C-alpha positions as a printed Julia matrix, in Angstrom:
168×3 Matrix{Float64}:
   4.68  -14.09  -26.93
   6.27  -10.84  -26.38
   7.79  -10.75  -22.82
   6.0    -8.59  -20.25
   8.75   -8.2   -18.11
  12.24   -6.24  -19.54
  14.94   -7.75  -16.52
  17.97   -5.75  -16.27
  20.71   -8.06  -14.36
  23.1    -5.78  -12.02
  23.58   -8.93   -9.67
  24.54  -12.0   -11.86
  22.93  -14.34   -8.97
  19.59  -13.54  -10.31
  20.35  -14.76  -13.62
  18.03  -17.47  -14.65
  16.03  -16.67  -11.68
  14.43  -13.03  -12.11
  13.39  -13.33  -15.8
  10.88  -16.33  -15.69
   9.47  -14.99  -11.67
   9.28  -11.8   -12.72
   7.29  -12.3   -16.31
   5.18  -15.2   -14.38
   3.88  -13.09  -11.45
   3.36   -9.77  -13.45
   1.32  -11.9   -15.72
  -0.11  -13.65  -13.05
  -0.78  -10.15  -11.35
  -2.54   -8.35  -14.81
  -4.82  -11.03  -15.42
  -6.24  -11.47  -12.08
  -7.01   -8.06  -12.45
  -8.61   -8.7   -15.74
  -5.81   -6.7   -17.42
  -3.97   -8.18  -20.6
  -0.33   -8.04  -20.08
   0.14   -8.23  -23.89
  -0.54   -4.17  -23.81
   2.22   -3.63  -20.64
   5.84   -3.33  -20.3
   7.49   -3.3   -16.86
  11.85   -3.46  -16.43
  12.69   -5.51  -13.11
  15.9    -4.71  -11.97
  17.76   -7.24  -10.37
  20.77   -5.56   -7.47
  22.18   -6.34   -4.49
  21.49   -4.5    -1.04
  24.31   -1.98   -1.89
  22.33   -0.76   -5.14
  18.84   -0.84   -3.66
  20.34    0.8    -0.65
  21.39    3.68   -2.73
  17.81    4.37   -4.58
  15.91    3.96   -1.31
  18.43    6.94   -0.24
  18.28    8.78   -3.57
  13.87    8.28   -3.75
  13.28    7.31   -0.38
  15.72    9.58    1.89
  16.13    5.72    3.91
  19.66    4.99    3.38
  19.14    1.37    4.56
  18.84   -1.81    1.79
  15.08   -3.14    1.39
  13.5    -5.88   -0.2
  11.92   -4.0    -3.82
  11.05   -0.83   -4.58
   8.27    0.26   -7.51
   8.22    3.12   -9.62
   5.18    3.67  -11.31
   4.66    5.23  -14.69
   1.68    6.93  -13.72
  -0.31    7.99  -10.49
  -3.07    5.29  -10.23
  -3.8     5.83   -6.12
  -7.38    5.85   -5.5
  -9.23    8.26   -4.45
 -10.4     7.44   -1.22
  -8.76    4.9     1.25
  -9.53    1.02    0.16
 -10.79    2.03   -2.65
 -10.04    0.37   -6.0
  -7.23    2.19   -8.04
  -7.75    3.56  -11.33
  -6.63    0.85  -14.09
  -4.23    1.43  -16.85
  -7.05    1.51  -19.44
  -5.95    4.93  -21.14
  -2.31    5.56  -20.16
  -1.77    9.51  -20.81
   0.45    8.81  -23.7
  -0.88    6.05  -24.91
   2.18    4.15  -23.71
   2.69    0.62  -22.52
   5.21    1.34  -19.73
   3.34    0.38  -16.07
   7.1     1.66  -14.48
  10.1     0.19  -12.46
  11.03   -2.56   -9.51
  14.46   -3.33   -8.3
  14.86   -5.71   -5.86
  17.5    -6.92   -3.94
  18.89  -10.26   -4.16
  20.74  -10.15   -0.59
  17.44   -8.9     1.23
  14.94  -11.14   -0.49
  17.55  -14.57    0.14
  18.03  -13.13    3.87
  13.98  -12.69    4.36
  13.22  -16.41    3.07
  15.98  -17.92    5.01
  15.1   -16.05    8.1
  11.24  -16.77    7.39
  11.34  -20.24    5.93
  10.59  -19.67    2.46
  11.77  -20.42   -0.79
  13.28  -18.15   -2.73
  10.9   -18.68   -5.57
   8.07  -18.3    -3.45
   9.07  -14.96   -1.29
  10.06  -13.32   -4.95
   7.28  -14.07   -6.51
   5.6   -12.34   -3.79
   7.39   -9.6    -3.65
   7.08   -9.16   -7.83
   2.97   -9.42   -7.31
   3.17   -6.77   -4.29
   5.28   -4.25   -6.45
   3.14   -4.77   -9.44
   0.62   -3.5    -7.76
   2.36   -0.84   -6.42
   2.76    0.46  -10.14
  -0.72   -0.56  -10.52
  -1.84    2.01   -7.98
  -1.92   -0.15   -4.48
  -0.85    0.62   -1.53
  -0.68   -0.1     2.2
  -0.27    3.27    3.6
  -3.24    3.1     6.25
  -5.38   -0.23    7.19
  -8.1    -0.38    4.5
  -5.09    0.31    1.66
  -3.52   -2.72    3.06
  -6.5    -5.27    3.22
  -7.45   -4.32   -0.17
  -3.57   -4.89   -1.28
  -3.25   -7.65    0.84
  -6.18   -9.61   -0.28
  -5.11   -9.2    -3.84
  -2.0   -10.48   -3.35
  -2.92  -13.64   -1.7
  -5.3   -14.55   -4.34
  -2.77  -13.47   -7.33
  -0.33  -15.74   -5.34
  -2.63  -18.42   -4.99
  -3.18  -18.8    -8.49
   0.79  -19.34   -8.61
   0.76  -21.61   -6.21
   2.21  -20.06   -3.57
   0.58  -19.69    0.2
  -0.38  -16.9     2.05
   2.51  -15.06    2.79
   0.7   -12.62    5.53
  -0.63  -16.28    7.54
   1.93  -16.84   10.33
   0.63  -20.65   11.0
């Protein structure tokens, strides 16, 4: 089976980590959305908070470190808010590239520490939320966000993992 995932290693604490979370949720994340991952390519960066710090300068003019960023291959927002984004059926150029994620290995192991998850868990999270980011969600006003929201939890369910957004 031909990997999904391409994981570039800039921080050598995500090695044997990244690859297998990153390939398991983007899977996970595709075929929840009835999508086969077999016709998809993503590269997950792994970094630290100094490299993710500079791209959310460079893209994001927020020179602070964050969790992940996403950079899709293609505009797949819909069209009108909580509405269902446009799938990857017919990529322009008929190519298999769904875009980019980085993520930080000091902000996600701060974030589960400080919120009592494990590592595994808040990554794989954070790999199904910036999926769909390339896929086309977002959570830029309120019915964005439940749509996004309710699409991660049952993507993450499937994996085993609880609801991230329940505080109980």
């Amino acid at each position: 089976m031909m990997p999904l995932v391409d994981t570039v290693m800039e921080d050598p604490r995500w090695e044997g980590i990244l690859p297998p979370l990153a390939d398991g949720a983007a899977r996970a994340t595709l075929a929840a959305l009835s999508l086969d991952p077999a016709r998809f390519e993503i590269v997950v960066m792994g970094c630290d908070d100094a490299r993710i710090a500079a791209l959310n300068t460079e893209f994001r003019s927020k020179p602070v470190p964050t969790n992940v960023l996403s950079w899709p291959s293609e505009d797949r927002a819909a069209a009108t808010p909580g509405g269902m984004p446009q799938h990857p059926g017919g990529l322009a150029d008929n190519s298999r590239d769904l875009g980019d994620i980085a993520i930080s290995y000091d902000s996600c192991a701060r974030e589960a520490a400080d919120q009592g998850k494990s590592m595994h868990d808040h990554v794989t999270h954070l790999i199904v939320h910036a999926v769909l980011h390339l896929l086309g969600y977002d959570h830029a006003d309120d019915a964005d966000a439940a749509l996004m929201e309710d699409t991660e939890i049952r993507v993450l369910a499937k994996l085993g993992v609880t609801d991230p957004y329940c505080s109980a």
